[in-house]
PDB file of C-alpha atoms in Angstrom:
ATOM      1  CA  GLN D  18       0.108  -0.074  -0.121  1.00 59.00           C
ATOM      2  CA  SER D  19       2.223   2.883  -1.343  1.00 73.00           C
ATOM      3  CA  ALA D  20       0.849   6.330  -0.354  1.00 90.00           C
ATOM      4  CA  LEU D  21       0.032   8.193  -3.427  1.00 96.00           C
ATOM      5  CA  THR D  22       2.103  11.094  -4.954  1.00 97.00           C
ATOM      6  CA  GLN D  23       1.233  14.839  -4.418  1.00 97.00           C
ATOM      7  CA  PRO D  24       3.093  17.821  -4.868  1.00 97.00           C
ATOM      8  CA  PRO D  25       4.208  19.142  -1.262  1.00 97.00           C
ATOM      9  CA  SER D  26       2.851  22.867  -1.939  1.00 97.00           C
ATOM     10  CA  ALA D  27       0.977  24.925  -4.889  1.00 98.00           C
ATOM     11  CA  SER D  28      -0.052  28.533  -4.667  1.00 97.00           C
ATOM     12  CA  GLY D  29      -2.452  30.958  -6.420  1.00 96.00           C
ATOM     13  CA  SER D  30      -3.540  34.147  -6.173  1.00 97.00           C
ATOM     14  CA  PRO D  31      -7.423  35.320  -5.163  1.00 97.00           C
ATOM     15  CA  GLY D  32      -9.698  34.599  -8.087  1.00 97.00           C
ATOM     16  CA  GLN D  33      -6.934  32.471 -10.042  1.00 97.00           C
ATOM     17  CA  SER D  34      -7.382  28.842 -10.521  1.00 98.00           C
ATOM     18  CA  VAL D  35      -5.348  26.056  -9.271  1.00 98.00           C
ATOM     19  CA  THR D  36      -4.645  22.303  -9.648  1.00 98.00           C
ATOM     20  CA  ILE D  37      -3.364  19.656  -7.611  1.00 98.00           C
ATOM     21  CA  SER D  38      -2.110  16.065  -8.853  1.00 98.00           C
ATOM     22  CA  CYS D  39      -2.591  12.958  -7.329  1.00 98.00           C
ATOM     23  CA  THR D  40      -0.201  10.172  -8.945  1.00 98.00           C
ATOM     24  CA  GLY D  41      -0.705   6.804  -8.327  1.00 97.00           C
ATOM     25  CA  THR D  42      -0.792   3.148  -9.680  1.00 95.00           C
ATOM     26  CA  SER D  43      -3.039   1.073 -12.052  1.00 95.00           C
ATOM     27  CA  SER D  44      -3.999  -0.690  -8.805  1.00 93.00           C
ATOM     28  CA  ASP D  45      -5.706   2.327  -6.899  1.00 95.00           C
ATOM     29  CA  VAL D  46      -5.971   5.269  -8.948  1.00 96.00           C
ATOM     30  CA  GLY D  47      -5.886   3.921 -12.473  1.00 96.00           C
ATOM     31  CA  GLY D  48      -7.725   1.013 -11.763  1.00 95.00           C
ATOM     32  CA  TYR D  49     -11.278   2.746 -10.307  1.00 96.00           C
ATOM     33  CA  ASN D  50     -13.254   5.728 -10.606  1.00 97.00           C
ATOM     34  CA  TYR D  51     -12.900   6.239  -6.512  1.00 97.00           C
ATOM     35  CA  VAL D  52     -10.864   8.705  -5.693  1.00 98.00           C
ATOM     36  CA  SER D  53     -11.378  11.205  -3.436  1.00 98.00           C
ATOM     37  CA  TRP D  54     -10.635  14.812  -2.227  1.00 98.00           C
ATOM     38  CA  TYR D  55     -10.505  15.984   1.021  1.00 98.00           C
ATOM     39  CA  GLN D  56      -9.508  19.452   2.863  1.00 98.00           C
ATOM     40  CA  GLN D  57      -8.211  20.103   6.474  1.00 98.00           C
ATOM     41  CA  TYR D  58      -7.654  23.121   8.370  1.00 98.00           C
ATOM     42  CA  PRO D  59      -4.708  23.025  10.809  1.00 96.00           C
ATOM     43  CA  GLY D  60      -5.787  21.413  14.187  1.00 95.00           C
ATOM     44  CA  LYS D  61      -9.312  20.280  12.537  1.00 96.00           C
ATOM     45  CA  ALA D  62     -10.418  17.149  11.062  1.00 97.00           C
ATOM     46  CA  PRO D  63     -10.486  16.703   7.544  1.00 98.00           C
ATOM     47  CA  LYS D  64     -13.556  17.537   5.474  1.00 97.00           C
ATOM     48  CA  LEU D  65     -14.686  15.301   2.007  1.00 97.00           C
ATOM     49  CA  MET D  66     -14.516  17.999  -0.990  1.00 98.00           C
ATOM     50  CA  ILE D  67     -15.238  15.705  -4.056  1.00 98.00           C
ATOM     51  CA  TYR D  68     -15.801  11.645  -3.686  1.00 98.00           C
ATOM     52  CA  GLU D  69     -15.687   8.964  -6.867  1.00 97.00           C
ATOM     53  CA  VAL D  70     -13.418  11.336  -9.105  1.00 97.00           C
ATOM     54  CA  THR D  71     -15.674  14.058  -9.932  1.00 98.00           C
ATOM     55  CA  GLU D  72     -18.448  14.222  -7.466  1.00 97.00           C
ATOM     56  CA  ARG D  73     -19.282  16.920  -5.178  1.00 97.00           C
ATOM     57  CA  PRO D  74     -20.914  16.430  -1.671  1.00 95.00           C
ATOM     58  CA  SER D  75     -24.026  18.896  -1.136  1.00 94.00           C
ATOM     59  CA  GLY D  76     -22.724  21.813   0.411  1.00 95.00           C
ATOM     60  CA  VAL D  77     -19.371  22.032  -1.208  1.00 97.00           C
ATOM     61  CA  PRO D  78     -18.934  24.995  -3.678  1.00 97.00           C
ATOM     62  CA  ASP D  79     -18.493  24.226  -7.272  1.00 96.00           C
ATOM     63  CA  ARG D  80     -15.434  25.930  -7.563  1.00 97.00           C
ATOM     64  CA  PHE D  81     -14.051  22.652  -6.580  1.00 98.00           C
ATOM     65  CA  SER D  82     -13.658  20.450  -9.063  1.00 98.00           C
ATOM     66  CA  GLY D  83     -12.036  16.968  -9.874  1.00 98.00           C
ATOM     67  CA  SER D  84     -10.940  14.553 -13.006  1.00 98.00           C
ATOM     68  CA  LYS D  85      -8.644  12.130 -13.392  1.00 98.00           C
ATOM     69  CA  SER D  86      -6.504  10.837 -16.359  1.00 97.00           C
ATOM     70  CA  GLY D  87      -4.831   7.809 -16.599  1.00 97.00           C
ATOM     71  CA  ASN D  88      -3.638   6.843 -12.837  1.00 97.00           C
ATOM     72  CA  THR D  89      -3.028  10.417 -12.352  1.00 98.00           C
ATOM     73  CA  ALA D  90      -6.536  12.538 -10.647  1.00 98.00           C
ATOM     74  CA  SER D  91      -6.729  16.230  -9.866  1.00 98.00           C
ATOM     75  CA  LEU D  92      -7.757  18.603  -7.929  1.00 98.00           C
ATOM     76  CA  THR D  93      -9.004  21.866  -9.349  1.00 98.00           C
ATOM     77  CA  VAL D  94      -9.842  24.897  -7.226  1.00 98.00           C
ATOM     78  CA  SER D  95     -11.206  27.915  -9.126  1.00 97.00           C
ATOM     79  CA  GLY D  96     -11.935  31.300  -8.387  1.00 97.00           C
ATOM     80  CA  LEU D  97      -9.687  31.028  -5.303  1.00 97.00           C
ATOM     81  CA  GLN D  98     -10.286  32.523  -2.060  1.00 97.00           C
ATOM     82  CA  ALA D  99      -8.384  33.563   1.032  1.00 97.00           C
ATOM     83  CA  GLU D 100     -10.801  30.512   2.780  1.00 97.00           C
ATOM     84  CA  ASP D 101      -9.073  28.004   0.566  1.00 98.00           C
ATOM     85  CA  GLU D 102      -5.993  27.990   1.969  1.00 98.00           C
ATOM     86  CA  ALA D 103      -5.942  25.029   3.730  1.00 98.00           C
ATOM     87  CA  ASP D 104      -4.091  21.310   3.293  1.00 98.00           C
ATOM     88  CA  TYR D 105      -5.778  18.762   0.605  1.00 98.00           C
ATOM     89  CA  TYR D 106      -5.168  14.871   0.727  1.00 98.00           C
ATOM     90  CA  CYS D 107      -6.232  12.726  -2.557  1.00 98.00           C
ATOM     91  CA  GLY D 108      -7.442   9.116  -1.239  1.00 98.00           C
ATOM     92  CA  SER D 109      -8.125   6.217  -3.461  1.00 97.00           C
ATOM     93  CA  PHE D 110      -9.696   2.769  -3.377  1.00 96.00           C
ATOM     94  CA  ALA D 111      -6.962   0.622  -3.809  1.00 94.00           C
ATOM     95  CA  GLY D 112      -8.173  -3.037  -4.925  1.00 87.00           C
ATOM     96  CA  ASN D 113      -8.570  -5.972  -2.405  1.00 83.00           C
ATOM     97  CA  SER D 114     -10.618  -3.852   0.204  1.00 84.00           C
ATOM     98  CA  ASN D 115      -7.989  -1.428   0.666  1.00 91.00           C
ATOM     99  CA  ALA D 116      -7.233   2.538   0.671  1.00 95.00           C
ATOM    100  CA  VAL D 117      -4.456   4.566   0.050  1.00 96.00           C
ATOM    101  CA  PHE D 118      -3.708   8.365   0.681  1.00 97.00           C
ATOM    102  CA  GLY D 119      -1.472  10.700  -0.514  1.00 97.00           C
ATOM    103  CA  GLY D 120       0.785  12.750   1.343  1.00 96.00           C
ATOM    104  CA  GLY D 121      -1.192  16.085   1.511  1.00 97.00           C
ATOM    105  CA  THR D 122      -0.655  19.250  -0.440  1.00 98.00           C
ATOM    106  CA  LYS D 123      -0.438  22.864   0.906  1.00 98.00           C
ATOM    107  CA  LEU D 124      -2.298  25.453  -0.596  1.00 98.00           C
ATOM    108  CA  THR D 125      -1.128  28.713  -0.400  1.00 97.00           C
ATOM    109  CA  VAL D 126      -3.510  32.305  -1.092  1.00 97.00           C
ATOM    110  CA  LEU D 127      -1.130  34.467  -2.162  1.00 93.00           C
TER     111      LEU D 127
ATOM    112  CA  GLU V  82     -25.611  16.861  10.135  1.00 75.00           C
ATOM    113  CA  VAL V  83     -23.756  13.480  11.209  1.00 80.00           C
ATOM    114  CA  GLN V  84     -22.635  13.598  14.688  1.00 90.00           C
ATOM    115  CA  VAL V  85     -19.469  11.683  15.637  1.00 93.00           C
ATOM    116  CA  VAL V  86     -17.606  11.589  18.586  1.00 95.00           C
ATOM    117  CA  GLU V  87     -14.155   9.530  19.262  1.00 95.00           C
ATOM    118  CA  SER V  88     -12.944   9.136  23.302  1.00 96.00           C
ATOM    119  CA  GLY V  89     -10.398   6.323  24.638  1.00 97.00           C
ATOM    120  CA  GLY V  90      -7.118   7.676  23.724  1.00 96.00           C
ATOM    121  CA  GLY V  91      -4.490   8.554  25.776  1.00 97.00           C
ATOM    122  CA  LEU V  92      -0.696   8.117  26.901  1.00 97.00           C
ATOM    123  CA  VAL V  93      -0.095   4.352  26.459  1.00 97.00           C
ATOM    124  CA  GLN V  94       3.989   2.546  27.154  1.00 97.00           C
ATOM    125  CA  ARG V  95       4.841   0.570  24.126  1.00 97.00           C
ATOM    126  CA  GLY V  96       3.577  -3.145  23.825  1.00 97.00           C
ATOM    127  CA  GLY V  97       0.765  -1.827  25.470  1.00 97.00           C
ATOM    128  CA  SER V  98      -3.469  -2.012  24.640  1.00 98.00           C
ATOM    129  CA  LEU V  99      -6.018   0.512  24.445  1.00 98.00           C
ATOM    130  CA  ARG V 100      -9.355   1.040  23.027  1.00 98.00           C
ATOM    131  CA  LEU V 101     -10.824   3.640  20.925  1.00 98.00           C
ATOM    132  CA  SER V 102     -14.857   4.076  20.499  1.00 98.00           C
ATOM    133  CA  CYS V 103     -16.908   6.361  18.757  1.00 97.00           C
ATOM    134  CA  VAL V 104     -20.464   7.042  18.520  1.00 96.00           C
ATOM    135  CA  ALA V 105     -21.728   8.332  15.672  1.00 93.00           C
ATOM    136  CA  SER V 106     -25.409   9.006  14.231  1.00 87.00           C
ATOM    137  CA  GLY V 107     -26.565   7.610  11.043  1.00 79.00           C
ATOM    138  CA  PHE V 108     -24.923   4.356  11.711  1.00 80.00           C
ATOM    139  CA  THR V 109     -25.813   2.342   8.859  1.00 81.00           C
ATOM    140  CA  TYR V 110     -22.951   3.109   6.785  1.00 90.00           C
ATOM    141  CA  TRP V 111     -19.473   1.155   6.596  1.00 94.00           C
ATOM    142  CA  MET V 112     -17.430   2.404   9.288  1.00 95.00           C
ATOM    143  CA  GLY V 113     -13.656   3.157   9.593  1.00 96.00           C
ATOM    144  CA  TRP V 114     -10.728   4.484  11.388  1.00 98.00           C
ATOM    145  CA  VAL V 115      -7.847   6.733  10.121  1.00 98.00           C
ATOM    146  CA  ARG V 116      -5.034   8.159  11.502  1.00 98.00           C
ATOM    147  CA  GLN V 117      -2.661  11.000  11.570  1.00 98.00           C
ATOM    148  CA  ALA V 118       0.687  11.290  12.991  1.00 97.00           C
ATOM    149  CA  PRO V 119       1.912  14.246  14.123  1.00 96.00           C
ATOM    150  CA  GLY V 120       2.895  16.701  11.380  1.00 94.00           C
ATOM    151  CA  LYS V 121       2.102  13.940   8.540  1.00 95.00           C
ATOM    152  CA  GLY V 122      -0.757  12.688   6.066  1.00 96.00           C
ATOM    153  CA  LEU V 123      -3.931  10.353   6.233  1.00 97.00           C
ATOM    154  CA  GLU V 124      -3.477   6.616   6.416  1.00 97.00           C
ATOM    155  CA  TRP V 125      -6.413   4.223   6.378  1.00 97.00           C
ATOM    156  CA  VAL V 126      -6.074   1.874   9.852  1.00 97.00           C
ATOM    157  CA  ALA V 127      -9.383  -0.132   9.148  1.00 97.00           C
ATOM    158  CA  SER V 128     -13.008  -0.432   7.902  1.00 96.00           C
ATOM    159  CA  VAL V 129     -16.083  -2.570   8.549  1.00 96.00           C
ATOM    160  CA  GLY V 130     -19.338  -3.334   6.968  1.00 95.00           C
ATOM    161  CA  GLN V 131     -22.535  -2.782   8.255  1.00 94.00           C
ATOM    162  CA  ASP V 132     -23.332  -5.937   9.927  1.00 93.00           C
ATOM    163  CA  GLY V 133     -20.131  -6.284  11.553  1.00 93.00           C
ATOM    164  CA  ARG V 134     -19.217  -9.182   9.484  1.00 95.00           C
ATOM    165  CA  GLU V 135     -16.814  -8.017   6.960  1.00 95.00           C
ATOM    166  CA  LYS V 136     -13.596  -6.356   7.955  1.00 96.00           C
ATOM    167  CA  TYR V 137     -10.305  -5.002   7.118  1.00 96.00           C
ATOM    168  CA  TYR V 138      -6.978  -3.630   8.064  1.00 96.00           C
ATOM    169  CA  ALA V 139      -3.897  -1.799   6.338  1.00 95.00           C
ATOM    170  CA  ASP V 140      -0.875  -4.052   6.539  1.00 94.00           C
ATOM    171  CA  SER V 141       0.732  -1.766   9.363  1.00 96.00           C
ATOM    172  CA  VAL V 142      -1.978  -2.816  11.831  1.00 97.00           C
ATOM    173  CA  LYS V 143      -2.997  -6.147  10.407  1.00 97.00           C
ATOM    174  CA  GLY V 144      -2.665  -8.544  13.183  1.00 97.00           C
ATOM    175  CA  ARG V 145      -2.533  -6.131  16.420  1.00 98.00           C
ATOM    176  CA  PHE V 146      -5.875  -4.186  15.823  1.00 98.00           C
ATOM    177  CA  ALA V 147      -8.981  -5.170  15.568  1.00 98.00           C
ATOM    178  CA  ILE V 148     -12.466  -3.636  14.657  1.00 98.00           C
ATOM    179  CA  SER V 149     -16.012  -4.187  15.339  1.00 97.00           C
ATOM    180  CA  ARG V 150     -19.267  -2.323  15.660  1.00 97.00           C
ATOM    181  CA  ASP V 151     -22.651  -2.154  18.156  1.00 96.00           C
ATOM    182  CA  ASN V 152     -25.313  -1.520  15.743  1.00 94.00           C
ATOM    183  CA  ALA V 153     -27.816  -1.081  18.497  1.00 94.00           C
ATOM    184  CA  LYS V 154     -25.383   1.375  20.439  1.00 94.00           C
ATOM    185  CA  ASN V 155     -24.273   3.370  16.885  1.00 94.00           C
ATOM    186  CA  SER V 156     -20.785   2.696  18.504  1.00 96.00           C
ATOM    187  CA  LEU V 157     -17.599   1.420  16.579  1.00 97.00           C
ATOM    188  CA  TYR V 158     -14.549   0.284  18.289  1.00 98.00           C
ATOM    189  CA  LEU V 159     -10.938  -0.118  17.772  1.00 98.00           C
ATOM    190  CA  GLN V 160      -8.827  -2.464  19.912  1.00 98.00           C
ATOM    191  CA  MET V 161      -4.945  -1.692  19.603  1.00 98.00           C
ATOM    192  CA  ASN V 162      -2.851  -3.927  20.737  1.00 98.00           C
ATOM    193  CA  SER V 163       1.411  -4.834  21.000  1.00 98.00           C
ATOM    194  CA  LEU V 164       1.061  -0.373  20.304  1.00 98.00           C
ATOM    195  CA  ARG V 165       4.202   0.993  18.579  1.00 97.00           C
ATOM    196  CA  ALA V 166       5.980   4.656  18.522  1.00 97.00           C
ATOM    197  CA  GLU V 167       4.631   4.220  15.037  1.00 97.00           C
ATOM    198  CA  ASP V 168       1.190   4.218  16.104  1.00 98.00           C
ATOM    199  CA  THR V 169       1.352   7.317  17.898  1.00 98.00           C
ATOM    200  CA  ALA V 170      -1.312   9.299  15.672  1.00 98.00           C
ATOM    201  CA  VAL V 171      -4.658  11.624  15.978  1.00 98.00           C
ATOM    202  CA  TYR V 172      -7.119   8.451  15.390  1.00 98.00           C
ATOM    203  CA  TYR V 173     -10.219   9.547  13.224  1.00 98.00           C
ATOM    204  CA  CYS V 174     -13.326   7.640  12.936  1.00 97.00           C
ATOM    205  CA  VAL V 175     -15.113   8.415   9.933  1.00 96.00           C
ATOM    206  CA  ARG V 176     -18.294   7.098   7.898  1.00 94.00           C
ATOM    207  CA  ASP V 177     -17.899   6.095   4.676  1.00 93.00           C
ATOM    208  CA  ARG V 178     -20.560   6.727   1.905  1.00 91.00           C
ATOM    209  CA  GLY V 179     -19.145   3.952  -0.587  1.00 87.00           C
ATOM    210  CA  PHE V 180     -15.662   2.943  -1.401  1.00 91.00           C
ATOM    211  CA  TYR V 181     -13.525   4.687   1.185  1.00 93.00           C
ATOM    212  CA  SER V 182     -15.012   8.256   0.661  1.00 95.00           C
ATOM    213  CA  PHE V 183     -15.029   9.292   4.093  1.00 95.00           C
ATOM    214  CA  GLU V 184     -17.593  12.058   4.438  1.00 93.00           C
ATOM    215  CA  SER V 185     -17.951  12.684   7.932  1.00 93.00           C
ATOM    216  CA  TRP V 186     -14.965  12.530  10.561  1.00 95.00           C
ATOM    217  CA  GLY V 187     -15.246  12.695  14.241  1.00 94.00           C
ATOM    218  CA  GLN V 188     -12.652  15.199  16.097  1.00 95.00           C
ATOM    219  CA  GLY V 189     -10.354  12.911  16.904  1.00 96.00           C
ATOM    220  CA  THR V 190      -8.723  10.950  19.658  1.00 97.00           C
ATOM    221  CA  LEU V 191      -4.995  11.354  20.369  1.00 98.00           C
ATOM    222  CA  VAL V 192      -2.619   8.241  20.619  1.00 98.00           C
ATOM    223  CA  ALA V 193       0.587   8.426  21.957  1.00 98.00           C
ATOM    224  CA  VAL V 194       2.823   5.954  22.419  1.00 97.00           C
ATOM    225  CA  SER V 195       5.900   6.043  24.757  1.00 95.00           C
ATOM    226  CA  SER V 196       8.847   4.360  24.340  1.00 84.00           C
TER     227      SER V 196
END
């Protein structure tokens, strides 16, 4: 169960768009449409932002969107706002009833 | 809104045991535990099916941890034995909306293993 690969940091100015990547293998990200994304503020519990690659839970702004190509999934945040500054983690079903997460990306709003 | 509340964390010596508990509303789902070591990323620990029969574990805890649930009490448990320093983390109780998409999280409970 190797962790998924995310860039340690990403940044953008208010109003801009930023995309965070999440690279796995054909045994996890590439093999299933069960990629999820989580937002975490310091000292707080994570919050589900995207599930099943592209789906948004109720209450999540449509500025957040997900996609996948091959073994790489992506989270795009459009119209960046100061409140989007947080850590973001991807997760994936990994077969054999296992799950794996990425190492996390710290998003900075400049 | 789903309420998830964990308890049972604390300081324990290496090799010791601890039992975490979680009470959650809307309990007719797969449930699980995810942990986060200090300053580190998320790690899936274990999951259990709705009726408690199906149980799955990360390789790092297999044979040492046991997940269980009591649906009559809306409660989830994690029995942790043979604890190691690397088990030190905040443990989150999570509700799974399907295929390991964790939609509800508790506030977490800290487990610290001293050597």
